[in-house]
Every structure is written in structure tokens, then in C-alpha cells.
PDB file of N, CA and C in Angstrom:
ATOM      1  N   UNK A 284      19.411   3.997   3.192  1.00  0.00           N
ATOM      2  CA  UNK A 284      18.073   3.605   3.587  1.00  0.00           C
ATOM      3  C   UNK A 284      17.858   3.868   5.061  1.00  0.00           C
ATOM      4  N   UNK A 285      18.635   3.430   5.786  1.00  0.00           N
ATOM      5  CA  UNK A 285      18.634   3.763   7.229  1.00  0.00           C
ATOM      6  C   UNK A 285      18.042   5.328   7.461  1.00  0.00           C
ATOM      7  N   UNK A 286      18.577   6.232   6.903  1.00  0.00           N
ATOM      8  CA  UNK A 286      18.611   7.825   7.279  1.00  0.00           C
ATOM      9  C   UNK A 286      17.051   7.672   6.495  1.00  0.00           C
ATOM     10  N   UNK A 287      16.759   7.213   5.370  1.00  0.00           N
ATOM     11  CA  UNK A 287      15.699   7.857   4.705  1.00  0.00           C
ATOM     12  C   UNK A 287      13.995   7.333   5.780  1.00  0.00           C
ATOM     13  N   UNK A 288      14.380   6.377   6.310  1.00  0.00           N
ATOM     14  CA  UNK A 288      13.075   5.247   6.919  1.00  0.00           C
ATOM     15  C   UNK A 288      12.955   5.934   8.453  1.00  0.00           C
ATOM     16  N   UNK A 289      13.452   6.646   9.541  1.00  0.00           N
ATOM     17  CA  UNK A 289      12.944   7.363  10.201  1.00  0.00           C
ATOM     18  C   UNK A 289      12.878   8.833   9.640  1.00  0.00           C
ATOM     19  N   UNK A 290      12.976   9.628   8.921  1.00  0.00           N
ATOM     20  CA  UNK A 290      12.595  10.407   8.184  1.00  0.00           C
ATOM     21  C   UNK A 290      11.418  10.991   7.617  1.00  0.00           C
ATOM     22  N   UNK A 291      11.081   9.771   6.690  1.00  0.00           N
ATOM     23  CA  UNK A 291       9.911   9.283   6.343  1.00  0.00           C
ATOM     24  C   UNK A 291       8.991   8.726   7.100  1.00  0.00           C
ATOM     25  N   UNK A 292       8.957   8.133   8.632  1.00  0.00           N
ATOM     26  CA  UNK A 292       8.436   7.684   9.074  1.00  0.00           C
ATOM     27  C   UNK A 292       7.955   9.170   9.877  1.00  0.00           C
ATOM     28  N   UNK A 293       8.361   9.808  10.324  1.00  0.00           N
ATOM     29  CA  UNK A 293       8.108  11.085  11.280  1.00  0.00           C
ATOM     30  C   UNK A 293       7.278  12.210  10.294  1.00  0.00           C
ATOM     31  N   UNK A 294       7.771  12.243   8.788  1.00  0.00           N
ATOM     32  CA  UNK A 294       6.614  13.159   7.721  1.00  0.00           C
ATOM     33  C   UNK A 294       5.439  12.229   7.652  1.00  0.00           C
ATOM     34  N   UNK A 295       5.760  10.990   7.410  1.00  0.00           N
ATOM     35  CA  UNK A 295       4.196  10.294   7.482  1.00  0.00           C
ATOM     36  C   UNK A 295       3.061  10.600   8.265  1.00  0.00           C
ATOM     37  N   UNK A 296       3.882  10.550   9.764  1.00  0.00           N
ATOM     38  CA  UNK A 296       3.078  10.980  10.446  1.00  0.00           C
ATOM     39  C   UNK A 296       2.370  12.567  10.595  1.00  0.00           C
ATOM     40  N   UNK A 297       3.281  13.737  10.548  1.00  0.00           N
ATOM     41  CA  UNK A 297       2.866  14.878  10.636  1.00  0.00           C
ATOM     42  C   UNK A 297       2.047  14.755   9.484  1.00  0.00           C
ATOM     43  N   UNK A 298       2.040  14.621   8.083  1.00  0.00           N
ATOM     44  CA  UNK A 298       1.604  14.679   7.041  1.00  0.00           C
ATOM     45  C   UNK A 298       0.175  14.455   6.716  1.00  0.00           C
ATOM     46  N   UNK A 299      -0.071  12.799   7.764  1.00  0.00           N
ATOM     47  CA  UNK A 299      -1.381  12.235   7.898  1.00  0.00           C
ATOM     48  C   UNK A 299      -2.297  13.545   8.296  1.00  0.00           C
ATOM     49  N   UNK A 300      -1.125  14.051   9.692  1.00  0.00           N
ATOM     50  CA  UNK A 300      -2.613  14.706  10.492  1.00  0.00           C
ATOM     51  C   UNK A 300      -2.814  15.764   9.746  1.00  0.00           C
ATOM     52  N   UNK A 301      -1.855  16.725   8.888  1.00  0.00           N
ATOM     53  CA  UNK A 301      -2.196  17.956   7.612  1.00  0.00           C
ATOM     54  C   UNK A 301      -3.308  17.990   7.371  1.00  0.00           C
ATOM     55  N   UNK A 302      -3.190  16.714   6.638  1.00  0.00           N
ATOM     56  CA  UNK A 302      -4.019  16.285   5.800  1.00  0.00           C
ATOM     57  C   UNK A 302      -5.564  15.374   5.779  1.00  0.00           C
ATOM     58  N   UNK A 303      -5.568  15.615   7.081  1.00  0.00           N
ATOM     59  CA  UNK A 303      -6.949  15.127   8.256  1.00  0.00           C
ATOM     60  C   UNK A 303      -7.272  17.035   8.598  1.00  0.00           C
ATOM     61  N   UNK A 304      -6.140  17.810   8.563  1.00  0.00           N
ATOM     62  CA  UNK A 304      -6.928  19.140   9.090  1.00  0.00           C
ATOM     63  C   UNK A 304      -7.014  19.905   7.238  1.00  0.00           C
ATOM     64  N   UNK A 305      -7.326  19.309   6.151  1.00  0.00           N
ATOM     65  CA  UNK A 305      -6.937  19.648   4.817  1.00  0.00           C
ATOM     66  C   UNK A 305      -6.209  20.717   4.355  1.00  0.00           C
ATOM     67  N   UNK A 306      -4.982  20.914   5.587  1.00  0.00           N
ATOM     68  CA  UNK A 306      -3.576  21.611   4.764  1.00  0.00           C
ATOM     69  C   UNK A 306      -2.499  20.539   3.933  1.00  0.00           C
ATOM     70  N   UNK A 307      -2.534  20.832   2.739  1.00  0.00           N
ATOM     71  CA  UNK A 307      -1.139  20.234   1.803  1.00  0.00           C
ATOM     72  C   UNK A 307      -0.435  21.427   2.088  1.00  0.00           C
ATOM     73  N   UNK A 308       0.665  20.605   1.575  1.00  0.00           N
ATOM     74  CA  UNK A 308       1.881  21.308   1.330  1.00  0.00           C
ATOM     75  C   UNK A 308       2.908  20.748   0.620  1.00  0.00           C
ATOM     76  N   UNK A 309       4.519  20.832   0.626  1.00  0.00           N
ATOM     77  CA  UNK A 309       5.245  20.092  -0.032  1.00  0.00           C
ATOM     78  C   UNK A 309       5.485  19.143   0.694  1.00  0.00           C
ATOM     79  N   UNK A 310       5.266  18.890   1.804  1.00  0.00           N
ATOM     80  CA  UNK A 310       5.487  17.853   2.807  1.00  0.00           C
ATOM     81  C   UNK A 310       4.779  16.355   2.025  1.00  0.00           C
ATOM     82  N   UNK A 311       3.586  16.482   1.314  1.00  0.00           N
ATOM     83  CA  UNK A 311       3.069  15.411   0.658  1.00  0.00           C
ATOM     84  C   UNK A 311       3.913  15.192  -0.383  1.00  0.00           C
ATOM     85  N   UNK A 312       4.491  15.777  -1.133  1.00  0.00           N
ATOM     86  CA  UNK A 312       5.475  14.965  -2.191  1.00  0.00           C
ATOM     87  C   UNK A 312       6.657  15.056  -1.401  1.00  0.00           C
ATOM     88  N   UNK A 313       7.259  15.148  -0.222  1.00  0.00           N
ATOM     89  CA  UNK A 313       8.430  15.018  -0.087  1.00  0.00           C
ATOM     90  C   UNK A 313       8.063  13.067   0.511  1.00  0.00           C
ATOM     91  N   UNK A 314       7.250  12.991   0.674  1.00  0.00           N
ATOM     92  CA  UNK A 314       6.425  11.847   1.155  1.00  0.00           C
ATOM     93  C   UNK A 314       6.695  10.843  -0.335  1.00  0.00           C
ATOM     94  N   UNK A 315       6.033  11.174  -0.547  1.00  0.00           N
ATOM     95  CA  UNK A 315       5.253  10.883  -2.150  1.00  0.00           C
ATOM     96  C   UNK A 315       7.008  10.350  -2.960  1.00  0.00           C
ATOM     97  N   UNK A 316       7.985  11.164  -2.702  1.00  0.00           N
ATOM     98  CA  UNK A 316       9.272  11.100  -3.565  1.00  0.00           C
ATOM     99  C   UNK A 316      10.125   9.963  -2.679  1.00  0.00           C
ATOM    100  N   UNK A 317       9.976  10.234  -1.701  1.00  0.00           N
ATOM    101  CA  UNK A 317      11.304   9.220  -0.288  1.00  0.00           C
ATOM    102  C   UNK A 317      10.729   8.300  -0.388  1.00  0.00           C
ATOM    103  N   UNK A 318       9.061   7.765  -0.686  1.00  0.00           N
ATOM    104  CA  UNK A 318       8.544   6.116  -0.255  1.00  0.00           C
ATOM    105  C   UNK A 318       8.877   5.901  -2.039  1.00  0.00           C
ATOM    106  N   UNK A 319       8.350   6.184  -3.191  1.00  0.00           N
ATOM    107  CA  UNK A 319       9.068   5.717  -4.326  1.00  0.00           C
ATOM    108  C   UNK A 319       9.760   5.386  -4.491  1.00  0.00           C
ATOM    109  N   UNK A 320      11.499   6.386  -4.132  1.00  0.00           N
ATOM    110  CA  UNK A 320      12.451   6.096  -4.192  1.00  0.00           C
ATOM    111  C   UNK A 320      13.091   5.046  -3.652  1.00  0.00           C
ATOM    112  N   UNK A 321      12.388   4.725  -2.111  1.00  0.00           N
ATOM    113  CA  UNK A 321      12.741   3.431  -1.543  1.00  0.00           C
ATOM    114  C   UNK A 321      12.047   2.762  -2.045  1.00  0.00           C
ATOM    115  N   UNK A 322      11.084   2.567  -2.731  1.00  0.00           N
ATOM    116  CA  UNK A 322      10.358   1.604  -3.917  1.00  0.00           C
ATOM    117  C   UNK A 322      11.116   0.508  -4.566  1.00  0.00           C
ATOM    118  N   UNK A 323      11.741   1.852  -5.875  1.00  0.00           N
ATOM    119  CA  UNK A 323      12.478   1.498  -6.863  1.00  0.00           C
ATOM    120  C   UNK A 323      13.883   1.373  -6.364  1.00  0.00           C
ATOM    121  N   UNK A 324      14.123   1.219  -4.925  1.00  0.00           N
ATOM    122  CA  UNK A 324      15.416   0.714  -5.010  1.00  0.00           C
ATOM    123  C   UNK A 324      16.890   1.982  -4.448  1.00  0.00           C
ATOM    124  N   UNK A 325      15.968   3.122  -5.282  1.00  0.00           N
ATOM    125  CA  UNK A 325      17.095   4.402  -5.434  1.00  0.00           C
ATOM    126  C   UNK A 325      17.510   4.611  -3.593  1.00  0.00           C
ATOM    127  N   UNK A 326      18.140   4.308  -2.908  1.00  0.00           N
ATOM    128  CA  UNK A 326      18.386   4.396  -1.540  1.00  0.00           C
ATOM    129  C   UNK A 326      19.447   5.965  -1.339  1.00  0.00           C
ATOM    130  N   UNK A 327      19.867   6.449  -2.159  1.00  0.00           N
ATOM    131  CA  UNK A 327      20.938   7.396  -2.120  1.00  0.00           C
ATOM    132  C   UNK A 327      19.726   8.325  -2.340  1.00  0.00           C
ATOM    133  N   UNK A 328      18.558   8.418  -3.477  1.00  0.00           N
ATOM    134  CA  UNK A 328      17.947   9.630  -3.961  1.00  0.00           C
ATOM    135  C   UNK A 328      17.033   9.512  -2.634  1.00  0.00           C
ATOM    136  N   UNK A 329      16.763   8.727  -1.605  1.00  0.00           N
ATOM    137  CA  UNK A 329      15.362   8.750  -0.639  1.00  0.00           C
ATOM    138  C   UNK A 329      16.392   9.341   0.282  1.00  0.00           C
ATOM    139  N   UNK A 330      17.761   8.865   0.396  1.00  0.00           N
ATOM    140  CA  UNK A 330      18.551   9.734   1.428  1.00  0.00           C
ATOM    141  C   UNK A 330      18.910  11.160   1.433  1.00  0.00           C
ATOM    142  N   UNK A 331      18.995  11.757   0.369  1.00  0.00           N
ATOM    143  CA  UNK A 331      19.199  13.268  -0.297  1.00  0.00           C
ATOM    144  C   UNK A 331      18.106  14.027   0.086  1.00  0.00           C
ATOM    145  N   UNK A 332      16.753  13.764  -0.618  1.00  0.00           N
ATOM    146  CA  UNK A 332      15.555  14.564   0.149  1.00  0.00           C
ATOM    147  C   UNK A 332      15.676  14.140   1.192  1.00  0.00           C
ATOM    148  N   UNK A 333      15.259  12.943   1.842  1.00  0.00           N
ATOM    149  CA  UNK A 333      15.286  12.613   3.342  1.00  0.00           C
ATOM    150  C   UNK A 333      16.374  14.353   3.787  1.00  0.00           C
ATOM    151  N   UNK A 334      17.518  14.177   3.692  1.00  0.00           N
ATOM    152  CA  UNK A 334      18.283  14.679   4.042  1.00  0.00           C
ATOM    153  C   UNK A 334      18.026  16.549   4.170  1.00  0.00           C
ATOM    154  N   UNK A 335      17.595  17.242   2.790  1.00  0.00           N
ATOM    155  CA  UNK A 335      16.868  17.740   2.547  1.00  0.00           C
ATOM    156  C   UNK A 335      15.987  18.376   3.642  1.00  0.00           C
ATOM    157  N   UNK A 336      15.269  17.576   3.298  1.00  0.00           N
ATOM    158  CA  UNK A 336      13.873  17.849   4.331  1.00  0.00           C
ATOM    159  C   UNK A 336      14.038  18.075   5.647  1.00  0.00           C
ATOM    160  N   UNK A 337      14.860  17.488   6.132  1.00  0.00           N
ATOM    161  CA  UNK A 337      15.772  17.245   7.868  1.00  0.00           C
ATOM    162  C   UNK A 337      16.230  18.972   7.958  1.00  0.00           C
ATOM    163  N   UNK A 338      17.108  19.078   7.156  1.00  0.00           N
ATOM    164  CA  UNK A 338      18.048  20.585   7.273  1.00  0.00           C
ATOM    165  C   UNK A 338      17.083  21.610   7.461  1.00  0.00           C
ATOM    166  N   UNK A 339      15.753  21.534   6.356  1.00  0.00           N
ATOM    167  CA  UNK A 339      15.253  22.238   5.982  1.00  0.00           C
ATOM    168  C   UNK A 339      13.987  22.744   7.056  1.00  0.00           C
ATOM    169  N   UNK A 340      13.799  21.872   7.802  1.00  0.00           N
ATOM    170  CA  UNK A 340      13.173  22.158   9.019  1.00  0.00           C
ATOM    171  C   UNK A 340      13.625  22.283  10.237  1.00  0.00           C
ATOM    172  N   UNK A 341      15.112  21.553  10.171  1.00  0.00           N
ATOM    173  CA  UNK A 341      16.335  22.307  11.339  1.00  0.00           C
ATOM    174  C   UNK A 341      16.269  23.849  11.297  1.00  0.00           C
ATOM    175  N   UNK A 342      16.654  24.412  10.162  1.00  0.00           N
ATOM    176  CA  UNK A 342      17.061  25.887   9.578  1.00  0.00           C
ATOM    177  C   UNK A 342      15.766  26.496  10.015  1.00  0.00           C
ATOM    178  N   UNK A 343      14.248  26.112   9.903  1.00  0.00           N
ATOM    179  CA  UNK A 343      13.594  26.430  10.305  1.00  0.00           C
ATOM    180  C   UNK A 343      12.967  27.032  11.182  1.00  0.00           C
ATOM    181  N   UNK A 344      13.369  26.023  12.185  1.00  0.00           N
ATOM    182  CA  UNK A 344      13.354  25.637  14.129  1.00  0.00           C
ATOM    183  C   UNK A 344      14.146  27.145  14.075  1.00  0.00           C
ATOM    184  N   UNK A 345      15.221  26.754  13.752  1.00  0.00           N
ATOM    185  CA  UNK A 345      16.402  27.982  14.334  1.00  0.00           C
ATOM    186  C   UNK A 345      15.841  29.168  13.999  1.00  0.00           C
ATOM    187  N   UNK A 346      15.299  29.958  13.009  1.00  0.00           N
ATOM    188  CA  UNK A 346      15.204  30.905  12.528  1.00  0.00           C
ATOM    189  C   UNK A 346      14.049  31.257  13.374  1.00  0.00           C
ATOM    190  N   UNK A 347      12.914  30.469  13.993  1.00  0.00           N
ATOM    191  CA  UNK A 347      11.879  30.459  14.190  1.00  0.00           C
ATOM    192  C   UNK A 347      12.443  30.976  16.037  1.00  0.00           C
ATOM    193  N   UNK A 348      13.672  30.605  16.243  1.00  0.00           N
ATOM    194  CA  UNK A 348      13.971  30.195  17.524  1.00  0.00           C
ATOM    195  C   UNK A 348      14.436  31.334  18.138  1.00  0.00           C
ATOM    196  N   UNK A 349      15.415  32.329  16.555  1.00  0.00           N
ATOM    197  CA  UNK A 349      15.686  33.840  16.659  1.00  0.00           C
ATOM    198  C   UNK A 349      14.801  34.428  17.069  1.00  0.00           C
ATOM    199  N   UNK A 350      13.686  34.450  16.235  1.00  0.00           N
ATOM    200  CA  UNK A 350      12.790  35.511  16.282  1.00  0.00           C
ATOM    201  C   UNK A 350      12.396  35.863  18.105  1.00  0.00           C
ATOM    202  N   UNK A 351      12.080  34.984  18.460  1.00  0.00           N
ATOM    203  CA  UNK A 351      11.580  35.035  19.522  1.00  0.00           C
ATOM    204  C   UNK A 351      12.239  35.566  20.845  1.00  0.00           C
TER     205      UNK A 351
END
């Protein structure tokens, strides 16, 4: 739970403003899946995407970081 709740707290935020400029993306169910999961309890499945999602925009940064 720890890893998943600033995680989730930092997509919340980017997510809000997306979605104030009306871009979705998967960023809303990665939202949508980590606050459920800490819902129902599942603390390992909100940590996995949490986790997920983290790498996946690390790998990002970097690739983004080559180019340039």
C-alpha cells in the first residue's frame, strides 16, 4: 500500500488536468484499477500496476532523454 498511495496520488493528479484538457488515455484506468484495488483490499495487485506504471514512464523519460 505504501508504494501504491504516492503513485496514485501523482496520476490523480496529472490525470485530473488530461482530462480538464479532454485527453484520455490509459492513465485513467491505471487510476481507475490502483484506487479499486486499494478498495477491495488487494494491496499487492495496486502495488504491481502502481509499479508498472512507475517503470513505464521511467523507460519513457529515458528514451525520451536519448533522443535528444
Amino acid at each position: 500500500m505504501a508504494g501504491a498511495l504516492p503513485v496514485l496520488a501523482s496520476l490523480g493528479v496529472s490525470t485530473a488536468r488530461a482530462l480538464r484538457r479532454r485527453e484520455g488515455g490509459v492513465d485513467i484506468f491505471s487510476v481507475l484499477a490502483i484506487a479499486f484495488a486499494l478498495l477491495l483490499g488487494e494491496w499487492l495487485t495496486a502495488a504491481v500496476i502502481a509499479l508498472m506504471l512507475a517503470s513505464g514512464r521511467a523507460l519513457e523519460a529515458y528514451a525520451d532523454n536519448r533522443v535528444r
